[in-house]
Short mmCIF file of C-alpha atoms in Angstrom, two decimals:
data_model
loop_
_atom_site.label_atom_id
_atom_site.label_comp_id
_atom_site.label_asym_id
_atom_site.label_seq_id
_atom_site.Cartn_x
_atom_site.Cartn_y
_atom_site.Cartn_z
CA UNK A 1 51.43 118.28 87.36
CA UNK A 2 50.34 115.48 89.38
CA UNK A 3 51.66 111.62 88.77
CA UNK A 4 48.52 110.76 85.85
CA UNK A 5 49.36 114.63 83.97
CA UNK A 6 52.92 113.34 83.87
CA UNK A 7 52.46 109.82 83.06
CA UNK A 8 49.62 110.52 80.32
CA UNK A 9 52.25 113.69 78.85
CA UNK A 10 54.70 111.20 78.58
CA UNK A 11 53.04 108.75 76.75
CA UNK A 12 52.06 111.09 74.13
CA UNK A 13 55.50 112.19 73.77
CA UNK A 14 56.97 108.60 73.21
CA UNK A 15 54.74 107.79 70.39
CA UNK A 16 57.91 107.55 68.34
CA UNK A 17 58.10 104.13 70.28
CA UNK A 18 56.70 100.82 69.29
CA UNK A 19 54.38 100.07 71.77
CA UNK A 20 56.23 97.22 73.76
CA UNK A 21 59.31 100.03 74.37
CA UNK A 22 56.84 102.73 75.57
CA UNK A 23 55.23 100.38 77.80
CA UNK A 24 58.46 99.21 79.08
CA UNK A 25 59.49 102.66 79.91
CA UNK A 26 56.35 104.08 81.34
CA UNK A 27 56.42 101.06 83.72
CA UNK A 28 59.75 102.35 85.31
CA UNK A 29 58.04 105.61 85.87
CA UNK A 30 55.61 104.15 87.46
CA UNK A 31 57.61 102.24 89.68
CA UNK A 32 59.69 105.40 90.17
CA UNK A 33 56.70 107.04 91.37
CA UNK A 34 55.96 104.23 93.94
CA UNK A 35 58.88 104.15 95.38
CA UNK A 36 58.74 107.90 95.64
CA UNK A 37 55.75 108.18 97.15
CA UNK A 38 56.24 105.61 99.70
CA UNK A 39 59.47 108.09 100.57
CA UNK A 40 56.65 110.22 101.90
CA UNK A 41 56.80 112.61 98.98
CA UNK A 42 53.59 114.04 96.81
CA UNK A 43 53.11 113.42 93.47
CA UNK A 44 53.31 117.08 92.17
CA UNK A 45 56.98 117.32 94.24
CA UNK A 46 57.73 113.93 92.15
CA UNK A 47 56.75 114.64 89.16
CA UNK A 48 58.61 117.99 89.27
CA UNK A 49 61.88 116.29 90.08
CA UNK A 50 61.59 113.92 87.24
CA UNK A 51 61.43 117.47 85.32
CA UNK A 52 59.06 117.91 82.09
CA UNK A 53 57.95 114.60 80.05
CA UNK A 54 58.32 116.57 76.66
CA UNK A 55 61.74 116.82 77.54
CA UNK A 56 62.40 113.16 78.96
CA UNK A 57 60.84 111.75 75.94
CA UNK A 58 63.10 113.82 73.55
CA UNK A 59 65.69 112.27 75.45
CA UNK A 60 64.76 109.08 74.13
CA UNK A 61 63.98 110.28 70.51
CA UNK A 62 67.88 111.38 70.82
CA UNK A 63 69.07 108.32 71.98
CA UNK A 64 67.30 106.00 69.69
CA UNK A 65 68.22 108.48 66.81
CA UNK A 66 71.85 107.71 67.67
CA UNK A 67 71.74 104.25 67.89
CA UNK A 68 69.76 103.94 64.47
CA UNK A 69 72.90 105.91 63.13
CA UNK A 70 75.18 104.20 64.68
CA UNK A 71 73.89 101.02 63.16
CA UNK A 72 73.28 102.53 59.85
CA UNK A 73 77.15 103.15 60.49
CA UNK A 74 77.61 99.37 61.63
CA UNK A 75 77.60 97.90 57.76
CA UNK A 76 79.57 100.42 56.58
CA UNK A 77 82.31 100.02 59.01
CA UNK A 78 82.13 96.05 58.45
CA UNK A 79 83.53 96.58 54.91
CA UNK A 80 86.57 98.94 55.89
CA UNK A 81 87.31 96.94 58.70
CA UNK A 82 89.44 94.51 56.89
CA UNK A 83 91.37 96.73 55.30
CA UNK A 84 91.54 99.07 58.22
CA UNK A 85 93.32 96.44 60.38
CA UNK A 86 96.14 95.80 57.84
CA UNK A 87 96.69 99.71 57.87
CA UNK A 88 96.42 99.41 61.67
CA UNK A 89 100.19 98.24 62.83
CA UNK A 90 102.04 101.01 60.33
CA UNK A 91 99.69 103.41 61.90
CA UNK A 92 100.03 102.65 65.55
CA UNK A 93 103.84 102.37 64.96
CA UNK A 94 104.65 106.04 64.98
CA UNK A 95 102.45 106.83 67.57
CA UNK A 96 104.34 105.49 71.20
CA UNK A 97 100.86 105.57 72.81
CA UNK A 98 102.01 105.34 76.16
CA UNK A 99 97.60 104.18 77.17
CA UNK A 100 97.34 100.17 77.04
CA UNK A 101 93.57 101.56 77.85
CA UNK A 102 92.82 102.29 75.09
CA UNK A 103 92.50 99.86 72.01
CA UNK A 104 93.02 100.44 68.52
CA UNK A 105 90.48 103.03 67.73
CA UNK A 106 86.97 101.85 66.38
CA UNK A 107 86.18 103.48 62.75
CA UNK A 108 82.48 104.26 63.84
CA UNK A 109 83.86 108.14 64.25
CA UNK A 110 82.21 109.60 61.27
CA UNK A 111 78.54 109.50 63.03
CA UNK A 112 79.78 109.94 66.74
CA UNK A 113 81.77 113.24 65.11
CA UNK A 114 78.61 115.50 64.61
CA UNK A 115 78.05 115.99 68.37
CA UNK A 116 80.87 118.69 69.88
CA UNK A 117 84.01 117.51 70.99
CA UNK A 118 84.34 116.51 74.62
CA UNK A 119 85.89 113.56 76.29
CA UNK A 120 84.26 111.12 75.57
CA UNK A 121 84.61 111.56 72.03
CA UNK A 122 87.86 112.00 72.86
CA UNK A 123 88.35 108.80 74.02
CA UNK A 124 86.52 107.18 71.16
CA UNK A 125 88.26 108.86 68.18
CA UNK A 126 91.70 110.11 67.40
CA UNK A 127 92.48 112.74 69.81
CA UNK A 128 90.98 116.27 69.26
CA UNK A 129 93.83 118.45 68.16
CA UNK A 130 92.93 121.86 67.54
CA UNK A 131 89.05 122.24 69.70
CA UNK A 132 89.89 125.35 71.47
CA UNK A 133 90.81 128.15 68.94
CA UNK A 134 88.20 127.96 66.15
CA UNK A 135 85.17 128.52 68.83
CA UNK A 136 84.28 132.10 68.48
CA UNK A 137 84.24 134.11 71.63
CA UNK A 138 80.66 134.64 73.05
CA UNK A 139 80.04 138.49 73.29
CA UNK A 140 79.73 138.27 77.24
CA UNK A 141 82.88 137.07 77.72
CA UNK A 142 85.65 140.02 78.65
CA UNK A 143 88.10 140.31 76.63
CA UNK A 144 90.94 140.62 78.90
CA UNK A 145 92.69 137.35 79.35
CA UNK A 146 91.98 135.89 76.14
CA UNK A 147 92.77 138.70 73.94
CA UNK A 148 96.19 139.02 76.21
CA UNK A 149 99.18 137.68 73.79
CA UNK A 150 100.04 134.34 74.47
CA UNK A 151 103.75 135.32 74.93
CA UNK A 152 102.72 137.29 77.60
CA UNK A 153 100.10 134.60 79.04
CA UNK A 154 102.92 132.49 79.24
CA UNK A 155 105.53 134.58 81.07
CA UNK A 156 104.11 133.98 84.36
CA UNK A 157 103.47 130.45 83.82
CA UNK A 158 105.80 127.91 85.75
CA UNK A 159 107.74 125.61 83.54
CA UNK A 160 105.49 122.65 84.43
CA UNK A 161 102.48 124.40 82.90
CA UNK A 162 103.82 125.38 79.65
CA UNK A 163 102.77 122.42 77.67
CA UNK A 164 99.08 123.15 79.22
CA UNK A 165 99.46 126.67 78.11
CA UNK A 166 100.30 125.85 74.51
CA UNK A 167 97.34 123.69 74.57
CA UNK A 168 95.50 126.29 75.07
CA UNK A 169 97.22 128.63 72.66
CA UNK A 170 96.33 125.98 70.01
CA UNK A 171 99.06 123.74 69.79
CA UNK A 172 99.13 119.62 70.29
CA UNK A 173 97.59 118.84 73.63
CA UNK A 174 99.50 117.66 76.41
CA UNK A 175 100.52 114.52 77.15
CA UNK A 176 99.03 113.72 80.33
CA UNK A 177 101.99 111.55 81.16
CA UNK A 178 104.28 113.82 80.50
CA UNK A 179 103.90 115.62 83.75
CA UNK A 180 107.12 117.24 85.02
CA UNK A 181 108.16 116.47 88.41
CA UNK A 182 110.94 118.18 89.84
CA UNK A 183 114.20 116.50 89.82
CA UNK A 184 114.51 113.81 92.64
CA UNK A 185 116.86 116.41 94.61
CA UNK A 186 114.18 118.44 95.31
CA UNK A 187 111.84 116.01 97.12
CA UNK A 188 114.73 113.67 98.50
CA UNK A 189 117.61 116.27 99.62
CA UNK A 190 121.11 114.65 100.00
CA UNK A 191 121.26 113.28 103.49
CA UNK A 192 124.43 114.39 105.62
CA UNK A 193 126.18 111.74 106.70
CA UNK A 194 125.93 111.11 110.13
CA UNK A 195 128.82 112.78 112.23
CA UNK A 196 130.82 109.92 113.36
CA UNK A 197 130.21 108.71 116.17
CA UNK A 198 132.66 109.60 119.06
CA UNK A 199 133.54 106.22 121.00
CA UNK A 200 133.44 107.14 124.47
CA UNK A 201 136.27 106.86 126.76
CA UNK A 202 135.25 104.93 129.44
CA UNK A 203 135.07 101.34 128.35
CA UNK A 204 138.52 101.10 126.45
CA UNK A 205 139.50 102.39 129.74
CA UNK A 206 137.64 99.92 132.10
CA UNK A 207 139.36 97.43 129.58
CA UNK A 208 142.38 98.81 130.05
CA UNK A 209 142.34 98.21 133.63
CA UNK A 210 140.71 94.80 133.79
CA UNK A 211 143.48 93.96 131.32
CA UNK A 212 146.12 95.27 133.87
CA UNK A 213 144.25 93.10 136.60
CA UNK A 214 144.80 89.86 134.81
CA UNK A 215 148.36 90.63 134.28
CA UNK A 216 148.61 90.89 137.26
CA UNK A 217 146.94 87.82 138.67
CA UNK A 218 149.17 85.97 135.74
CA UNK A 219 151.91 87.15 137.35
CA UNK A 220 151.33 85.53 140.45
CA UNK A 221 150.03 82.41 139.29
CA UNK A 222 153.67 82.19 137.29
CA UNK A 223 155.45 82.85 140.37
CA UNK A 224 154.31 80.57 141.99
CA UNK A 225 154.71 78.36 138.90
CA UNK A 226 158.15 79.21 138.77
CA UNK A 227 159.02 78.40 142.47
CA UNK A 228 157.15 75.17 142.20
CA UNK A 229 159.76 74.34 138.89
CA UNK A 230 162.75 75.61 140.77
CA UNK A 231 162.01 73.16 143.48
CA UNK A 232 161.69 70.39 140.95
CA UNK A 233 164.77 71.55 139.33
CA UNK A 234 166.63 71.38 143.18
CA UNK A 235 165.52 67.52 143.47
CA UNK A 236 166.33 66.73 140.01
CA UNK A 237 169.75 68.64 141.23
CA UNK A 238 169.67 66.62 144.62
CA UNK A 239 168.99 63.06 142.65
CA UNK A 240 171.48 63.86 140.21
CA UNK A 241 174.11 64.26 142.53
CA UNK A 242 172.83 60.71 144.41
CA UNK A 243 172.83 58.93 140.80
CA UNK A 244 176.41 60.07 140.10
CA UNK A 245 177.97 59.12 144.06
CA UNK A 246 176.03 55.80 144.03
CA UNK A 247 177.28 55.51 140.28
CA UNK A 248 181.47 56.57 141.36
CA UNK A 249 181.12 53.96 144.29
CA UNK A 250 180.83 52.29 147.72
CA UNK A 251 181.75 53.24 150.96
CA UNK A 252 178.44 55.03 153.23
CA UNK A 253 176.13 54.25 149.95
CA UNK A 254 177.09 51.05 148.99
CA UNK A 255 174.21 49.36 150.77
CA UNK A 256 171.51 51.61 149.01
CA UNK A 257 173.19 51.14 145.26
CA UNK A 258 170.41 49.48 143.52
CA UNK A 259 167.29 51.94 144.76
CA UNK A 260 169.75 54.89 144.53
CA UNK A 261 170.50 54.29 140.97
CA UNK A 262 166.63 53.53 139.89
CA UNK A 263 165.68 56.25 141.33
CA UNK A 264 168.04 58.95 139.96
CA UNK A 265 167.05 57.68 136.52
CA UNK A 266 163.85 58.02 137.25
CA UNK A 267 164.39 61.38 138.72
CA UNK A 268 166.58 62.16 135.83
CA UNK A 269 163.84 61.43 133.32
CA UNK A 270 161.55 63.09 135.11
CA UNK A 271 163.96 66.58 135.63
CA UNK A 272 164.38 66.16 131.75
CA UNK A 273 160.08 66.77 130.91
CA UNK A 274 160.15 69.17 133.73
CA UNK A 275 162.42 71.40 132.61
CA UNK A 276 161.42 70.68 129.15
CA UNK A 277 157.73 71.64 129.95
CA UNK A 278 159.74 74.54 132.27
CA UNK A 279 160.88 75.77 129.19
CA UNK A 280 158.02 75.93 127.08
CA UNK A 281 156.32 77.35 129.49
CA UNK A 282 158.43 79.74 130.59
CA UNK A 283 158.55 80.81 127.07
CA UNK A 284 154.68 81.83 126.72
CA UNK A 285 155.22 83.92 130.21
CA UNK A 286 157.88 85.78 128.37
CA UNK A 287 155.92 86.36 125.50
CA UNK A 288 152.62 87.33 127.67
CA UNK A 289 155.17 89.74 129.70
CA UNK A 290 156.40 91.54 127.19
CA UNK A 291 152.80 91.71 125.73
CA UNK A 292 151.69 93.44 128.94
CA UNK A 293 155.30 95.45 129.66
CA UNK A 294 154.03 96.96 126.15
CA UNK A 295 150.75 97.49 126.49
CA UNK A 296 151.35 98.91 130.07
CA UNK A 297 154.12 101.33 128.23
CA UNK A 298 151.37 102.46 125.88
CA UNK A 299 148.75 103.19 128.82
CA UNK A 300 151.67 105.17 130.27
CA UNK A 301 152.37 107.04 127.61
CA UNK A 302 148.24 107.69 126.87
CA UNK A 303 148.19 109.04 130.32
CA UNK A 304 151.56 111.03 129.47
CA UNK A 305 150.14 112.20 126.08
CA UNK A 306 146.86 113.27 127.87
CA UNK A 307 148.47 114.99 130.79
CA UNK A 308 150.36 117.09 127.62
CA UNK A 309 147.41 118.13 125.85
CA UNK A 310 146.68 119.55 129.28
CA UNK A 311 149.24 121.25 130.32
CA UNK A 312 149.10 122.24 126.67
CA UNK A 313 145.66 123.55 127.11
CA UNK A 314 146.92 125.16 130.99
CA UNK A 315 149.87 126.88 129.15
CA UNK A 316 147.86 128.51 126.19
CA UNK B 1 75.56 121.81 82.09
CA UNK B 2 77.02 120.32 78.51
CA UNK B 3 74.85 117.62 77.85
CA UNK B 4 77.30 115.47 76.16
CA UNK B 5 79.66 115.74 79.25
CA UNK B 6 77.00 115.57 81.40
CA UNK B 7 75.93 112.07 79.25
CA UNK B 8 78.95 110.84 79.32
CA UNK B 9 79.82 111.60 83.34
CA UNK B 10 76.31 109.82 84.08
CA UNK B 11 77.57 107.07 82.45
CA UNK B 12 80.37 106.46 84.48
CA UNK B 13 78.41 107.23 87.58
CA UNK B 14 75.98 104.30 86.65
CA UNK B 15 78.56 102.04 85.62
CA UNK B 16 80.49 102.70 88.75
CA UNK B 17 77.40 101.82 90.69
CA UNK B 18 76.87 98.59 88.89
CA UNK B 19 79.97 97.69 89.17
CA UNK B 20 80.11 96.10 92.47
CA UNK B 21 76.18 94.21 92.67
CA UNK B 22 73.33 94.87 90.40
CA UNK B 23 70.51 97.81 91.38
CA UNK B 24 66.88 98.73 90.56
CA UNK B 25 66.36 101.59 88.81
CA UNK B 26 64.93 103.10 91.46
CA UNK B 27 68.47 102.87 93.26
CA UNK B 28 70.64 104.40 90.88
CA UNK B 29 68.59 107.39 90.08
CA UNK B 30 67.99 108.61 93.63
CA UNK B 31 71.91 107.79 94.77
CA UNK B 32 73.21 109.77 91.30
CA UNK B 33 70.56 112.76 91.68
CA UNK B 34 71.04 113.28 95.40
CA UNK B 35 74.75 114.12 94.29
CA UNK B 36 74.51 115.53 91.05
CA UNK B 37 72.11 118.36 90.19
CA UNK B 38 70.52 116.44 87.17
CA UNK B 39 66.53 115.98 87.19
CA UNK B 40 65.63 112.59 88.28
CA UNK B 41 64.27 111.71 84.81
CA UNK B 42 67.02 112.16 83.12
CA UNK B 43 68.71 108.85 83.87
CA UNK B 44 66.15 107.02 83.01
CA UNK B 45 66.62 107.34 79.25
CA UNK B 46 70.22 106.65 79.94
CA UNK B 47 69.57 103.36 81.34
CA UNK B 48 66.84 102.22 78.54
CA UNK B 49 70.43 103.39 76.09
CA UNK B 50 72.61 101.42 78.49
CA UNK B 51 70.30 98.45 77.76
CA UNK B 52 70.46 98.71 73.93
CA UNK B 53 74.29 98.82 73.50
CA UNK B 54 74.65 96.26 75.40
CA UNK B 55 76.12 97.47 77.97
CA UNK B 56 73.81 96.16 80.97
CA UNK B 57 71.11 93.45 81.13
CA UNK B 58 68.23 93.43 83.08
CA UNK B 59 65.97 91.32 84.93
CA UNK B 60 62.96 91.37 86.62
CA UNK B 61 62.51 90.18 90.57
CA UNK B 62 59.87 90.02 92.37
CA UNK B 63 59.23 92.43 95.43
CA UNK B 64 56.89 91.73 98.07
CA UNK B 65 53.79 94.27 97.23
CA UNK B 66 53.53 95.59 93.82
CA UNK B 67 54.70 94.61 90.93
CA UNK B 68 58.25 93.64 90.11
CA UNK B 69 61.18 95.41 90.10
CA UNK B 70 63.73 95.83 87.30
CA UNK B 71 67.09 95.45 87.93
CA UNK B 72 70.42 96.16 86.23
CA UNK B 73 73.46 94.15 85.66
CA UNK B 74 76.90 95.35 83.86
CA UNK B 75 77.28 93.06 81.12
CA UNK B 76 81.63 92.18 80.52
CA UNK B 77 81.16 94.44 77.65
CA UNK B 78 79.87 97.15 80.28
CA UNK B 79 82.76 96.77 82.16
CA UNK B 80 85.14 97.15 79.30
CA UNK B 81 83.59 100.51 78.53
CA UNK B 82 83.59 101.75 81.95
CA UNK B 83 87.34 101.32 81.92
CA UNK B 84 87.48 103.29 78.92
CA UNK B 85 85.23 105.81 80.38
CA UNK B 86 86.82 105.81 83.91
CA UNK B 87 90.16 106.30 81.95
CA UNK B 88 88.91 109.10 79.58
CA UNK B 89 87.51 110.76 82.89
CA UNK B 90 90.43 110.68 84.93
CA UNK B 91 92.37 112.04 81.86
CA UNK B 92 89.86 114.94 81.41
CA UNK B 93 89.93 115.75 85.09
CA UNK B 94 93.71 115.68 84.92
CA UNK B 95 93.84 118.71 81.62
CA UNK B 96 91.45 120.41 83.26
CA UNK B 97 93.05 120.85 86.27
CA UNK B 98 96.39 121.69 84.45
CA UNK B 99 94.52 124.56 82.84
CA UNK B 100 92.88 125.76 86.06
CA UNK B 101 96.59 125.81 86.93
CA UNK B 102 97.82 127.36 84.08
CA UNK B 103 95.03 130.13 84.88
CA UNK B 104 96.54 130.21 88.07
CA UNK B 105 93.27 129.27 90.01
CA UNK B 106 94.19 126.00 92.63
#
C-alpha cells in the first residue's frame, strides 16, 4: 500500500466524520508521511507502520462513540450530582482513603463500566473488588497452579505476600500502602557500643613527672625565699635589739639616740609586714608541700602497686 | 496487548511527554513507537481524543517548507489527569509486581 492507497482507504473509512474532522485528521497523516519520508523511508514501509486504515479509522469510530456516551451521560450525572455531594462526606467517612490523589469519585461510572476492568477504570470508579475469580479459565491454560488449593498456594508464600495472595484468591485487594516492611531491627541492627576506650599510659605519666619537676623548682624558689625572710627576720632581730639599748639609755649610744630610735621603728614596722607576709606565705608552701608529699606518695605507691601486679604475674 | 491498558498506558506516555514543552504530532508518535511496540497510527486517534476532552490544545506553527505543523499543549486539566493516571499506573505496577512475587517470579 503506497502513501495515496492509504490515504484514499482512510478517507473512506472516516466517513462517519463531518467533513472538517476528517480533513483535520487526514492532514496529520499527511504530515506524518512527510516527515517520514524525509527520514529516508518509502511510502509502502510508512504506510505499513501506521498499520491498516480500516483499523485506524475504527479507532476513531470508538473514540467518538465514547465520548457521545459519555456526554449522553453528562446530563444525567448533572441531576444526581447535587444530591450525590450531600451523600459524599458520610460516604468518604468510613473509608480512611489513605490517596489525597484521588478526588471524590466522579458518577460518570455507569458508561465507562461496559469496557473490562483495568486500571484505569480502576482509578476512575470505586475500586474493582472481586475481577479475578468470575473470568472463566481459557482452555489453553494448564490447570496446575490455578486449580492448586489456595491453602496450599499460600503455604509457601512469605508473610509479606499474603494479602497479594488473597487478592488473588478473591478476597479485598491489597492495600498498596499497606506494604510490610520488616521491623526496624532487621535493617538497623543494635549497634555495640564502642569498647571503651583505654587511656594510654604515657601522658598521665609525662604529667606525672613534669608535675614532680615543678615541685621541685618550687622548692627551690621557696628556699631561697625562706633564707631571704630569715635574713630579714635577723635585722628586724638586730634593730630590735638597737631600738631597745638606745631606748634603756646612754653611755657608747647616747650620741646616735635620735637615728637609732627612728630607725628601729621603722625596722620594727617593717619586721612586723615581713613576717606577716612570711607567714602567709609560708602557709601556701605548706599547703603546696603537702599537696606534692601526697601526690608523690601516690606515684610511689602506683609504681609499688604496679611492681605487685608483676611480681604477681612472675609468681603465678 | 489489552487495548484498554494499552489506551490508557499511551495516555500517560503522551501526557508525560507534554508535560515538560509542547510537541508536533510527528514527535510524540515516533518517540512512543520507537519504545513501545504499538503501530504508529495508533496514537494518532489518541491525540484527536486527547483534544476533545480537553485534555490538550493545539496550535498550528509555521515550519519553513510545507505546510504547518500542529502542535500539542497539556491543558491544567491535562495535567490533573496525568496525575491521576501517573498515580493509577504506579499503583498497578506496584499489584502487579506483588503478584509476580506472590508467583514467586522476581
Amino acid at each position: 500500500m503506497n502513501r495515496q492507497d492509504f490515504i484514499l482507504t482512510l478517507e473512506k473509512a472516516l466517513a462517519f466524520l463531518p467533513e472538517n474532522e476528517r480533513r483535520d485528521i487526514l492532514s496529520d497523516y499527511e504530515e506524518h508521511f512527510r516527515n517520514e519520508l524525509s527520514s529516508g523511508k518509502n511510502e509502502y514501509q510508512v504506510a505499513s507502520d501506521l498499520g491498516n486504515p480500516v483499523d485506524i479509522a475504527e479507532q476513531y469510530r470508538i473514540e467518538k462513540e465514547e465520548l457521545a456516551a459519555e456526554a449522553a451521560a453528562a446530563p444525567q450525572k448533572a441531576e444526581p450530582a447535587p444530591r450525590e455531594s450531600a451523600q459524599a462526606p458520610p460516604q468518604a467517612a468510613p473509608r480512611p482513603a489513605p490517596r489525597p490523589l484521588v478526588p471524590p469519585v466522579p458518577p460518570v461510572q455507569p458508561v465507562r463500566r461496559a469496557v473490562p476492568p483495568d486500571y484505569r477504570t480502576a482509578l476512575r470508579g470505586p475500586r474493582p473488588v472481586p475481577p479475578v475469580p468470575p473470568v472463566p479459565q481459557p482452555s489453553h491454560v494448564p490447570p496446575d497452579y490455578r486449580t492448586v488449593p489456595s491453602a496450599q498456594y499460600r503455604q509457601p508464600a512469605a508473610p509479606a505476600n499474603a494479602a497479594s495472595v488473597n487478592a488473588t484468591a478473591g478476597g479485598p485487594p491489597p492495600d498498596p500502602f499497606e506494604v510490610a516492611y520488616p521491623p526496624a531491627q532487621e535493617i538497623f541492627p543494635p549497634v555495640a557500643p564502642p569498647p571503651p576506650v583505654q587511656q594510654p599510659a604515657a601522658p598521665k605519666k609525662r604529667k606525672t613527672v613534669l608535675g614532680v619537676i615543678g615541685k621541685i623548682l618550687g622548692v627551690i624558689f621557696y628556699t631561697v625565699l625562706m633564707v631571704f625572710v630569715g635574713a630579714m627576720l635577723l635585722v628586724l632581730v638586730a634593730g630590735g635589739y638597737l631600738a631597745s639599748a638606745a631606748l634603756i639609755g646612754g653611755g657608747i649610744y647616747g650620741g646616735f639616740m635620735s637615728f637609732v630610735i627612728l630607725n628601729g621603728a621603722g625596722l620594727i614596722a617593717g619586721g612586723f609586714l615581713l613576717g606577716i607576709g612570711c607567714a602567709l606565705v609560708g602557709a601556701a608552701l605548706l599547703t603546696v608541700m603537702i599537696k606534692c608529699t601526697g601526690k608523690l606518695c601516690r606515684f610511689g605507691l602506683n609504681i609499688l602497686k604496679h611492681d605487685a601486679k608483676k611480681l604477681k604475674e612472675v609468681v603465678s | 496487548m489489552n487495548s484498554q491498558l494499552k489506551r490508557g498506558v499511551l495516555e500517560l506516555c503522551v501526557f508525560s511527554m507534554l508535560y515538560s514543552e509542547d510537541c508536533y504530532g510527528y514527535q510524540l508518535v515516533k518517540v512512543i513507537s520507537d519504545n513501545i511496540a504499538i503501530s504508529d497510527g495508533t496514537i494518532y486517534p489518541l491525540l484527536k481524543r486527547l483534544k476533545d476532552e480537553g485534555y490538550v490544545d493545539t496550535y498550528l506553527v509555521e515550519s519553513g517548507l510545507g505546510p504547518p505543523r500542529k502542535f500539542y499543549h497539556l491543558t491544567p486539566k491535562g495535567k490533573e489527569q496525568m496525575q491521576l493516571e501517573l498515580f493509577s499506573w504506579r499503583e498497578f505496577e506496584k499489584g502487579v509486581n506483588e503478584v509476580l512475587r506472590a508467583g514467586g517470579i522476581r
